Amino acid sequence: MSSTRTASGKTSGKNRTWRNWGGTVRARPAREVAPASVDELAAAVRGAAEDGLRVKAVGSGHSFTSIAATDGVLIRPHLLTGIRGIDRDAMTVTVEAGTPLRRLNLALAREGLSLTNMGDIMEQTVSGAIATGTHGTGRDSASIAAQVRGLEMVTADGSVLTCSAHENGEVFAAARIGLGALGVVTAITFAVEPVFLLTAREEPMPLQRVLADFDELWAENEHFEFYWFPHTGSTNTKRNNRSAGPARPVGRLQGWFEDEFLSNGVFQAANQVGRLVPAATPAIARISSRALSARTYTDTPYKVFTSPRRVRFVEMEYAVPRAAVVEALRELKAMVDRSRLRISFPVEVRTAPADDITLSTASGRDSAYIAVHMFRGTPHQAYFTAAERIFTAHEGRPHWGKLHTRDAEYFSRVYPRFGEFTALRDRLDPERLFLNDYVRRVLGS
């Protein structure tokens, strides 16, 4: 029987196979550690190096890629949680790296504070979310990592490094989206603001109109996104804008019916039917596109930005230049229409402004995200391969935590500052303690 060890090296029981949320990755680490302090985590990193084992940290496992997989030491940060401190003068909050976004959002709301923007789920840990470039949609406000103002991390030699725009700035520029390749993040300082209200307007809209008016819809709304249902000409759109109030949240019964019963329960059943009877998928897509009616509600940000996602799926998402998104979507629709593919999941489209993070998918350019999904257990390779061919023709950059086939040679062409990141990695981790197969593919060995 093999064993796991705590950060102090004590046996804590047999090791287990780790699986991610999407069921696309599994790994059997030599040992797992759950440090309760930065000192314990640093000791675990030094101990792994002494034992010749590589190190990866894993959060909630919501990445579809093997970015967190290892056969060495798997660090689980679930004991490194909670808020370290709030600075109301600087309007920042410092939070332990293993804190789930859900817990952070609730804690901030109790303090009358909020992040400016966030993704559409909040199950990830804060460190996992920034490491992979998790984002929502925004005309002016960018990804979760773009809201980071400081980082604390344990590097390959077991030392603790702090960085910000004013301290170790070259590390800060890269480590906000570090892919777990530069060190293990232990704490994050986020910019926050006084809690505000968002009014969400959700309504169906023909795809033709969305594409024709995309620039206008983007310009007129702080946060615009839409879902196109393949095999149909239909979309569901969502526009979120700040509101003076009053709050008018979705009613409890309405929320359960639309967000749980329809969007999760019925959708799960429909996808199971589609998996068993692929020929029924276009009809299911047409029904799904008409299932949700228009609604408007006003609530605190995390209740508007995020929603429950209980139906398991696999996903690929690419960021293309915002100016190219309409053309890319037209090409994607044409590809689906002429193929024999049967796709029951909608395509999600969001935007982000350019940022200054070295390996951000929006680094240096205004971007739009196109995400394709398939129900878990349904063959996805043909669809994703065809979609990826379209996205890469537009110099697309794949989400680091979602399925793709790109490698370091490709990234060196679509990221002008790719060499800055790899040079910093050479300095911080020359022995490649934080290497795994995924990191080797996307960054080189």
GROMACS .gro file of C-alpha atoms in nm:
model
  445
    1MET     CA    1   0.000   0.000   0.000
    2SER     CA    2   0.137   0.339  -0.098
    3SER     CA    3   0.087   0.639   0.124
    4THR     CA    4   0.028   1.009   0.119
    5ARG     CA    5   0.211   1.245   0.354
    6THR     CA    6   0.127   1.575   0.509
    7ALA     CA    7   0.356   1.874   0.458
    8SER     CA    8   0.550   1.768   0.765
    9GLY     CA    9   0.609   1.426   0.608
   10LYS     CA   10   0.380   1.218   0.831
   11THR     CA   11   0.184   0.933   0.674
   12SER     CA   12  -0.183   1.020   0.631
   13GLY     CA   13  -0.319   0.713   0.454
   14LYS     CA   14  -0.308   0.557   0.108
   15ASN     CA   15  -0.290   0.774  -0.198
   16ARG     CA   16  -0.583   0.797  -0.436
   17THR     CA   17  -0.651   0.858  -0.801
   18TRP     CA   18  -0.735   1.222  -0.863
   19ARG     CA   19  -0.997   1.309  -1.127
   20ASN     CA   20  -1.105   1.645  -1.256
   21TRP     CA   21  -1.463   1.774  -1.268
   22GLY     CA   22  -1.511   1.710  -1.639
   23GLY     CA   23  -1.382   1.352  -1.623
   24THR     CA   24  -1.115   1.425  -1.885
   25VAL     CA   25  -0.808   1.382  -1.660
   26ARG     CA   26  -0.697   1.142  -1.393
   27ALA     CA   27  -0.367   1.115  -1.208
   28ARG     CA   28  -0.219   0.908  -0.930
   29PRO     CA   29   0.029   1.121  -0.736
   30ALA     CA   30   0.304   0.963  -0.530
   31ARG     CA   31   0.170   1.160  -0.236
   32GLU     CA   32  -0.072   1.437  -0.151
   33VAL     CA   33  -0.019   1.715   0.097
   34ALA     CA   34  -0.265   1.960   0.249
   35PRO     CA   35  -0.054   2.233   0.410
   36ALA     CA   36  -0.220   2.449   0.674
   37SER     CA   37   0.034   2.732   0.649
   38VAL     CA   38   0.276   2.889   0.405
   39ASP     CA   39   0.565   2.741   0.605
   40GLU     CA   40   0.420   2.391   0.568
   41LEU     CA   41   0.371   2.443   0.197
   42ALA     CA   42   0.730   2.563   0.156
   43ALA     CA   43   0.849   2.256   0.347
   44ALA     CA   44   0.646   2.033   0.115
   45VAL     CA   45   0.805   2.193  -0.191
   46ARG     CA   46   1.157   2.150  -0.050
   47GLY     CA   47   1.079   1.792   0.049
   48ALA     CA   48   0.955   1.709  -0.300
   49ALA     CA   49   1.272   1.850  -0.454
   50GLU     CA   50   1.485   1.644  -0.215
   51ASP     CA   51   1.291   1.330  -0.308
   52GLY     CA   52   1.316   1.397  -0.683
   53LEU     CA   53   0.941   1.447  -0.719
   54ARG     CA   54   0.767   1.715  -0.921
   55VAL     CA   55   0.499   1.936  -0.767
   56LYS     CA   56   0.157   2.056  -0.880
   57ALA     CA   57  -0.117   2.233  -0.687
   58VAL     CA   58  -0.481   2.157  -0.762
   59GLY     CA   59  -0.791   2.353  -0.672
   60SER     CA   60  -1.143   2.232  -0.745
   61GLY     CA   61  -1.043   2.047  -1.064
   62HIS     CA   62  -1.257   2.257  -1.299
   63SER     CA   63  -0.990   2.265  -1.569
   64PHE     CA   64  -1.047   2.024  -1.856
   65THR     CA   65  -0.676   2.010  -1.940
   66SER     CA   66  -0.417   1.819  -1.738
   67ILE     CA   67  -0.265   2.143  -1.611
   68ALA     CA   68  -0.278   2.021  -1.248
   69ALA     CA   69  -0.202   1.651  -1.301
   70THR     CA   70   0.111   1.496  -1.152
   71ASP     CA   71   0.263   1.165  -1.054
   72GLY     CA   72   0.473   1.348  -0.795
   73VAL     CA   73   0.344   1.562  -0.509
   74LEU     CA   74  -0.010   1.695  -0.539
   75ILE     CA   75  -0.073   1.997  -0.317
   76ARG     CA   76  -0.431   2.049  -0.208
   77PRO     CA   77  -0.475   2.402  -0.069
   78HIS     CA   78  -0.813   2.356   0.098
   79LEU     CA   79  -0.669   2.442   0.442
   80LEU     CA   80  -0.527   2.769   0.308
   81THR     CA   81  -0.858   2.952   0.301
   82GLY     CA   82  -1.012   3.274   0.422
   83ILE     CA   83  -0.948   3.646   0.412
   84ARG     CA   84  -0.615   3.763   0.556
   85GLY     CA   85  -0.707   4.129   0.557
   86ILE     CA   86  -0.904   4.412   0.400
   87ASP     CA   87  -0.746   4.747   0.323
   88ARG     CA   88  -1.031   4.995   0.279
   89ASP     CA   89  -0.796   5.280   0.199
   90ALA     CA   90  -0.638   5.092  -0.091
   91MET     CA   91  -0.965   4.907  -0.162
   92THR     CA   92  -0.799   4.567  -0.168
   93VAL     CA   93  -0.860   4.233  -0.002
   94THR     CA   94  -0.592   3.968   0.056
   95VAL     CA   95  -0.719   3.611   0.051
   96GLU     CA   96  -0.560   3.269   0.099
   97ALA     CA   97  -0.503   3.083  -0.227
   98GLY     CA   98  -0.729   2.786  -0.155
   99THR     CA   99  -1.038   2.998  -0.091
  100PRO     CA  100  -1.326   2.908  -0.325
  101LEU     CA  101  -1.464   3.200  -0.525
  102ARG     CA  102  -1.805   3.127  -0.374
  103ARG     CA  103  -1.671   3.182  -0.023
  104LEU     CA  104  -1.486   3.496  -0.130
  105ASN     CA  105  -1.795   3.645  -0.291
  106LEU     CA  106  -2.008   3.579   0.017
  107ALA     CA  107  -1.743   3.723   0.250
  108LEU     CA  108  -1.701   4.035   0.038
  109ALA     CA  109  -2.077   4.091   0.023
  110ARG     CA  110  -2.094   4.079   0.404
  111GLU     CA  111  -1.829   4.352   0.410
  112GLY     CA  112  -2.017   4.562   0.154
  113LEU     CA  113  -1.754   4.491  -0.114
  114SER     CA  114  -1.738   4.318  -0.452
  115LEU     CA  115  -1.508   4.219  -0.733
  116THR     CA  116  -1.569   4.425  -1.045
  117ASN     CA  117  -1.617   4.130  -1.277
  118MET     CA  118  -1.622   3.752  -1.248
  119GLY     CA  119  -1.688   3.435  -1.445
  120ASP     CA  120  -2.013   3.245  -1.474
  121ILE     CA  121  -1.942   2.991  -1.200
  122MET     CA  122  -1.779   3.029  -0.860
  123GLU     CA  123  -1.674   2.676  -0.769
  124GLN     CA  124  -1.304   2.731  -0.845
  125THR     CA  125  -1.041   2.828  -0.592
  126VAL     CA  126  -0.906   3.180  -0.635
  127SER     CA  127  -0.557   3.052  -0.720
  128GLY     CA  128  -0.688   2.804  -0.977
  129ALA     CA  129  -0.906   3.071  -1.134
  130ILE     CA  130  -0.622   3.315  -1.191
  131ALA     CA  131  -0.366   3.050  -1.289
  132THR     CA  132  -0.577   2.948  -1.589
  133GLY     CA  133  -0.711   3.292  -1.686
  134THR     CA  134  -1.073   3.244  -1.579
  135HIS     CA  135  -1.287   3.531  -1.705
  136GLY     CA  136  -1.639   3.656  -1.750
  137THR     CA  137  -1.752   3.908  -2.007
  138GLY     CA  138  -1.690   4.281  -2.008
  139ARG     CA  139  -1.659   4.584  -2.229
  140ASP     CA  140  -1.424   4.765  -1.992
  141SER     CA  141  -1.362   4.518  -1.706
  142ALA     CA  142  -1.134   4.221  -1.763
  143SER     CA  143  -1.059   3.876  -1.621
  144ILE     CA  144  -1.029   3.781  -1.255
  145ALA     CA  145  -0.647   3.785  -1.288
  146ALA     CA  146  -0.659   4.143  -1.417
  147GLN     CA  147  -0.811   4.243  -1.082
  148VAL     CA  148  -0.509   4.107  -0.890
  149ARG     CA  149  -0.290   4.368  -0.721
  150GLY     CA  150  -0.043   4.141  -0.543
  151LEU     CA  151   0.068   3.779  -0.510
  152GLU     CA  152   0.253   3.566  -0.259
  153MET     CA  153   0.404   3.242  -0.387
  154VAL     CA  154   0.642   2.965  -0.292
  155THR     CA  155   0.909   2.917  -0.556
  156ALA     CA  156   1.106   2.607  -0.649
  157ASP     CA  157   1.374   2.656  -0.383
  158GLY     CA  158   1.108   2.676  -0.110
  159SER     CA  159   1.141   3.051  -0.058
  160VAL     CA  160   0.840   3.282  -0.030
  161LEU     CA  161   0.824   3.557  -0.292
  162THR     CA  162   0.586   3.853  -0.291
  163CYS     CA  163   0.517   4.055  -0.602
  164SER     CA  164   0.310   4.346  -0.726
  165ALA     CA  165   0.339   4.619  -0.986
  166HIS     CA  166   0.594   4.787  -0.753
  167GLU     CA  167   0.775   4.481  -0.614
  168ASN     CA  168   0.922   4.210  -0.838
  169GLY     CA  169   0.721   4.362  -1.121
  170GLU     CA  170   0.846   4.123  -1.388
  171VAL     CA  171   0.721   3.829  -1.181
  172PHE     CA  172   0.388   4.001  -1.120
  173ALA     CA  173   0.340   4.060  -1.493
  174ALA     CA  174   0.360   3.687  -1.557
  175ALA     CA  175   0.249   3.513  -1.237
  176ARG     CA  176  -0.105   3.648  -1.238
  177ILE     CA  177  -0.169   3.382  -1.503
  178GLY     CA  178   0.119   3.150  -1.424
  179LEU     CA  179  -0.017   2.805  -1.527
  180GLY     CA  180   0.134   2.668  -1.206
  181ALA     CA  181   0.472   2.681  -1.383
  182LEU     CA  182   0.642   2.954  -1.177
  183GLY     CA  183   0.558   2.845  -0.823
  184VAL     CA  184   0.270   2.769  -0.587
  185VAL     CA  185   0.056   3.075  -0.514
  186THR     CA  186  -0.029   3.104  -0.144
  187ALA     CA  187  -0.216   3.436  -0.123
  188ILE     CA  188  -0.372   3.685  -0.363
  189THR     CA  189  -0.455   4.053  -0.318
  190PHE     CA  190  -0.754   4.163  -0.524
  191ALA     CA  191  -0.880   4.510  -0.608
  192VAL     CA  192  -1.237   4.548  -0.481
  193GLU     CA  193  -1.501   4.818  -0.482
  194PRO     CA  194  -1.812   4.902  -0.281
  195VAL     CA  195  -2.084   4.651  -0.357
  196PHE     CA  196  -2.315   4.760  -0.637
  197LEU     CA  197  -2.623   4.638  -0.818
  198LEU     CA  198  -2.644   4.491  -1.166
  199THR     CA  199  -2.956   4.471  -1.379
  200ALA     CA  200  -2.958   4.165  -1.601
  201ARG     CA  201  -3.171   4.158  -1.914
  202GLU     CA  202  -3.198   3.812  -2.065
  203GLU     CA  203  -3.389   3.755  -2.386
  204PRO     CA  204  -3.394   3.537  -2.698
  205MET     CA  205  -3.264   3.699  -3.016
  206PRO     CA  206  -3.209   3.564  -3.370
  207LEU     CA  207  -2.844   3.484  -3.438
  208GLN     CA  208  -2.855   3.689  -3.758
  209ARG     CA  209  -2.950   4.000  -3.561
  210VAL     CA  210  -2.688   3.938  -3.290
  211LEU     CA  211  -2.412   3.908  -3.550
  212ALA     CA  212  -2.532   4.211  -3.746
  213ASP     CA  213  -2.557   4.424  -3.431
  214PHE     CA  214  -2.271   4.274  -3.233
  215ASP     CA  215  -2.057   4.588  -3.219
  216GLU     CA  216  -2.356   4.793  -3.105
  217LEU     CA  217  -2.460   4.537  -2.842
  218TRP     CA  218  -2.102   4.526  -2.712
  219ALA     CA  219  -2.065   4.906  -2.702
  220GLU     CA  220  -2.398   4.975  -2.531
  221ASN     CA  221  -2.358   4.727  -2.245
  222GLU     CA  222  -2.103   4.690  -1.967
  223HIS     CA  223  -2.132   4.312  -1.994
  224PHE     CA  224  -2.278   4.139  -2.300
  225GLU     CA  225  -2.281   3.769  -2.381
  226PHE     CA  226  -2.492   3.527  -2.576
  227TYR     CA  227  -2.549   3.157  -2.632
  228TRP     CA  228  -2.608   3.025  -2.983
  229PHE     CA  229  -2.779   2.688  -3.018
  230PRO     CA  230  -2.626   2.488  -3.305
  231HIS     CA  231  -2.876   2.353  -3.560
  232THR     CA  232  -3.087   2.665  -3.502
  233GLY     CA  233  -3.077   3.033  -3.583
  234SER     CA  234  -3.155   3.121  -3.222
  235THR     CA  235  -2.962   3.268  -2.932
  236ASN     CA  236  -3.023   3.368  -2.573
  237THR     CA  237  -2.861   3.702  -2.491
  238LYS     CA  238  -2.765   3.852  -2.156
  239ARG     CA  239  -2.690   4.219  -2.089
  240ASN     CA  240  -2.566   4.323  -1.744
  241ASN     CA  241  -2.541   4.690  -1.651
  242ARG     CA  242  -2.499   4.879  -1.325
  243SER     CA  243  -2.818   4.997  -1.163
  244ALA     CA  244  -2.916   5.254  -0.901
  245GLY     CA  245  -3.169   5.002  -0.774
  246PRO     CA  246  -3.376   4.898  -0.602
  247ALA     CA  247  -3.283   4.532  -0.597
  248ARG     CA  248  -3.537   4.309  -0.769
  249PRO     CA  249  -3.391   3.958  -0.756
  250VAL     CA  250  -3.535   3.659  -0.935
  251GLY     CA  251  -3.809   3.506  -0.720
  252ARG     CA  252  -3.720   3.185  -0.541
  253LEU     CA  253  -3.977   2.973  -0.729
  254GLN     CA  254  -3.895   3.131  -1.066
  255GLY     CA  255  -3.523   3.089  -1.003
  256TRP     CA  256  -3.564   2.723  -0.913
  257PHE     CA  257  -3.781   2.656  -1.217
  258GLU     CA  258  -3.561   2.834  -1.471
  259ASP     CA  259  -3.210   2.788  -1.328
  260GLU     CA  260  -3.242   2.445  -1.169
  261PHE     CA  261  -3.535   2.259  -1.326
  262LEU     CA  262  -3.500   2.382  -1.687
  263SER     CA  263  -3.132   2.480  -1.720
  264ASN     CA  264  -3.003   2.181  -1.525
  265GLY     CA  265  -3.262   1.907  -1.474
  266VAL     CA  266  -3.445   1.914  -1.807
  267PHE     CA  267  -3.127   2.004  -1.995
  268GLN     CA  268  -2.949   1.705  -1.841
  269ALA     CA  269  -3.231   1.472  -1.951
  270ALA     CA  270  -3.238   1.623  -2.300
  271ASN     CA  271  -2.864   1.568  -2.342
  272GLN     CA  272  -2.894   1.208  -2.227
  273VAL     CA  273  -3.158   1.153  -2.495
  274GLY     CA  274  -2.934   1.319  -2.752
  275ARG     CA  275  -2.643   1.098  -2.658
  276LEU     CA  276  -2.855   0.785  -2.702
  277VAL     CA  277  -3.036   0.907  -3.015
  278PRO     CA  278  -2.806   1.153  -3.199
  279ALA     CA  279  -3.062   1.208  -3.476
  280ALA     CA  280  -3.289   1.374  -3.219
  281THR     CA  281  -3.028   1.638  -3.131
  282PRO     CA  282  -3.138   1.912  -3.377
  283ALA     CA  283  -3.495   1.889  -3.248
  284ILE     CA  284  -3.368   1.901  -2.890
  285ALA     CA  285  -3.161   2.209  -2.975
  286ARG     CA  286  -3.468   2.384  -3.116
  287ILE     CA  287  -3.667   2.306  -2.803
  288SER     CA  288  -3.380   2.413  -2.576
  289SER     CA  289  -3.344   2.745  -2.757
  290ARG     CA  290  -3.709   2.824  -2.683
  291ALA     CA  291  -3.721   2.692  -2.327
  292LEU     CA  292  -3.620   3.010  -2.144
  293SER     CA  293  -3.829   3.324  -2.177
  294ALA     CA  294  -3.712   3.684  -2.142
  295ARG     CA  295  -3.655   3.811  -1.789
  296THR     CA  296  -3.508   4.115  -1.616
  297TYR     CA  297  -3.378   4.125  -1.258
  298THR     CA  298  -3.151   4.337  -1.038
  299ASP     CA  299  -2.920   4.193  -0.772
  300THR     CA  300  -2.570   4.199  -0.622
  301PRO     CA  301  -2.296   4.119  -0.876
  302TYR     CA  302  -2.209   3.759  -0.791
  303LYS     CA  303  -2.577   3.662  -0.806
  304VAL     CA  304  -2.602   3.810  -1.156
  305PHE     CA  305  -2.268   3.704  -1.303
  306THR     CA  306  -2.279   3.342  -1.183
  307SER     CA  307  -2.527   3.058  -1.215
  308PRO     CA  308  -2.537   2.689  -1.122
  309ARG     CA  309  -2.379   2.450  -1.374
  310ARG     CA  310  -2.465   2.094  -1.278
  311VAL     CA  311  -2.472   1.924  -1.619
  312ARG     CA  312  -2.128   1.773  -1.684
  313PHE     CA  313  -1.963   1.858  -2.015
  314VAL     CA  314  -1.629   1.901  -2.189
  315GLU     CA  315  -1.526   2.236  -2.332
  316MET     CA  316  -1.290   2.414  -2.568
  317GLU     CA  317  -1.267   2.793  -2.568
  318TYR     CA  318  -1.059   3.028  -2.779
  319ALA     CA  319  -1.000   3.401  -2.758
  320VAL     CA  320  -0.993   3.567  -3.100
  321PRO     CA  321  -0.942   3.937  -3.173
  322ARG     CA  322  -1.275   4.105  -3.102
  323ALA     CA  323  -1.286   4.243  -3.455
  324ALA     CA  324  -1.277   3.885  -3.591
  325VAL     CA  325  -1.548   3.726  -3.376
  326VAL     CA  326  -1.843   3.772  -3.613
  327GLU     CA  327  -1.654   3.622  -3.905
  328ALA     CA  328  -1.534   3.330  -3.689
  329LEU     CA  329  -1.888   3.261  -3.572
  330ARG     CA  330  -2.023   3.267  -3.925
  331GLU     CA  331  -1.755   3.015  -4.021
  332LEU     CA  332  -1.840   2.799  -3.720
  333LYS     CA  333  -2.211   2.795  -3.808
  334ALA     CA  334  -2.137   2.713  -4.172
  335MET     CA  335  -1.912   2.426  -4.062
  336VAL     CA  336  -2.182   2.282  -3.833
  337ASP     CA  337  -2.456   2.323  -4.096
  338ARG     CA  338  -2.266   2.133  -4.364
  339SER     CA  339  -2.141   1.859  -4.131
  340ARG     CA  340  -2.302   1.549  -3.986
  341LEU     CA  341  -2.222   1.670  -3.633
  342ARG     CA  342  -2.497   1.662  -3.371
  343ILE     CA  343  -2.440   1.925  -3.101
  344SER     CA  344  -2.678   1.965  -2.810
  345PHE     CA  345  -2.483   2.226  -2.609
  346PRO     CA  346  -2.496   2.598  -2.695
  347VAL     CA  347  -2.191   2.797  -2.805
  348GLU     CA  348  -2.104   3.071  -2.554
  349VAL     CA  349  -1.966   3.408  -2.668
  350ARG     CA  350  -1.813   3.669  -2.435
  351THR     CA  351  -1.566   3.959  -2.457
  352ALA     CA  352  -1.276   4.116  -2.265
  353PRO     CA  353  -1.068   4.432  -2.307
  354ALA     CA  354  -0.694   4.410  -2.364
  355ASP     CA  355  -0.480   4.362  -2.051
  356ASP     CA  356  -0.109   4.362  -1.967
  357ILE     CA  357  -0.067   4.007  -1.831
  358THR     CA  358   0.202   3.816  -2.018
  359LEU     CA  359   0.005   3.499  -2.101
  360SER     CA  360  -0.347   3.632  -2.067
  361THR     CA  361  -0.566   3.531  -2.360
  362ALA     CA  362  -0.649   3.904  -2.384
  363SER     CA  363  -0.287   4.018  -2.351
  364GLY     CA  364  -0.237   4.324  -2.566
  365ARG     CA  365  -0.558   4.294  -2.767
  366ASP     CA  366  -0.933   4.341  -2.725
  367SER     CA  367  -1.071   3.988  -2.736
  368ALA     CA  368  -1.384   3.782  -2.782
  369TYR     CA  369  -1.424   3.430  -2.650
  370ILE     CA  370  -1.598   3.149  -2.833
  371ALA     CA  371  -1.661   2.839  -2.622
  372VAL     CA  372  -1.782   2.509  -2.766
  373HIS     CA  373  -1.913   2.232  -2.543
  374MET     CA  374  -2.024   1.872  -2.565
  375PHE     CA  375  -2.216   1.664  -2.313
  376ARG     CA  376  -1.978   1.444  -2.116
  377GLY     CA  377  -1.960   1.097  -2.267
  378THR     CA  378  -2.051   1.220  -2.617
  379PRO     CA  379  -1.773   1.204  -2.878
  380HIS     CA  380  -1.634   1.556  -2.909
  381GLN     CA  381  -1.312   1.521  -3.107
  382ALA     CA  382  -1.452   1.586  -3.456
  383TYR     CA  383  -1.640   1.897  -3.346
  384PHE     CA  384  -1.354   2.040  -3.142
  385THR     CA  385  -1.099   1.968  -3.417
  386ALA     CA  386  -1.310   2.148  -3.679
  387ALA     CA  387  -1.379   2.440  -3.444
  388GLU     CA  388  -1.012   2.468  -3.347
  389ARG     CA  389  -0.915   2.490  -3.713
  390ILE     CA  390  -1.139   2.796  -3.747
  391PHE     CA  391  -1.017   2.959  -3.426
  392THR     CA  392  -0.648   2.915  -3.503
  393ALA     CA  393  -0.697   3.064  -3.850
  394HIS     CA  394  -0.788   3.383  -3.662
  395GLU     CA  395  -0.479   3.363  -3.437
  396GLY     CA  396  -0.692   3.233  -3.152
  397ARG     CA  397  -0.551   3.176  -2.807
  398PRO     CA  398  -0.701   2.880  -2.619
  399HIS     CA  399  -0.812   2.905  -2.259
  400TRP     CA  400  -0.537   2.743  -2.053
  401GLY     CA  401  -0.782   2.528  -1.859
  402LYS     CA  402  -0.993   2.406  -2.152
  403LEU     CA  403  -0.926   2.145  -2.417
  404HIS     CA  404  -0.698   2.232  -2.706
  405THR     CA  405  -0.411   2.080  -2.905
  406ARG     CA  406  -0.171   2.379  -2.931
  407ASP     CA  407   0.194   2.366  -2.828
  408ALA     CA  408   0.482   2.598  -2.738
  409GLU     CA  409   0.571   2.666  -3.102
  410TYR     CA  410   0.218   2.794  -3.168
  411PHE     CA  411   0.209   3.003  -2.851
  412SER     CA  412   0.541   3.164  -2.935
  413ARG     CA  413   0.367   3.303  -3.246
  414VAL     CA  414   0.038   3.424  -3.095
  415TYR     CA  415   0.184   3.565  -2.771
  416PRO     CA  416   0.435   3.845  -2.843
  417ARG     CA  417   0.569   3.821  -2.485
  418PHE     CA  418   0.591   3.442  -2.472
  419GLY     CA  419   0.972   3.460  -2.447
  420GLU     CA  420   0.945   3.683  -2.139
  421PHE     CA  421   0.746   3.415  -1.961
  422THR     CA  422   0.978   3.128  -2.049
  423ALA     CA  423   1.286   3.333  -1.952
  424LEU     CA  424   1.128   3.405  -1.612
  425ARG     CA  425   1.048   3.036  -1.572
  426ASP     CA  426   1.411   2.952  -1.645
  427ARG     CA  427   1.511   3.184  -1.362
  428LEU     CA  428   1.251   3.076  -1.104
  429ASP     CA  429   1.237   2.704  -1.181
  430PRO     CA  430   1.554   2.600  -1.365
  431GLU     CA  431   1.519   2.236  -1.255
  432ARG     CA  432   1.153   2.221  -1.370
  433LEU     CA  433   1.010   2.121  -1.033
  434PHE     CA  434   0.666   2.238  -1.149
  435LEU     CA  435   0.673   2.054  -1.481
  436ASN     CA  436   0.412   1.806  -1.604
  437ASP     CA  437   0.315   1.681  -1.949
  438TYR     CA  438   0.077   1.971  -2.015
  439VAL     CA  439   0.326   2.238  -1.912
  440ARG     CA  440   0.592   2.068  -2.124
  441ARG     CA  441   0.363   2.085  -2.425
  442VAL     CA  442   0.254   2.447  -2.390
  443LEU     CA  443   0.579   2.600  -2.263
  444GLY     CA  444   0.844   2.356  -2.379
  445SER     CA  445   1.070   2.152  -2.153
   0.00000   0.00000   0.00000
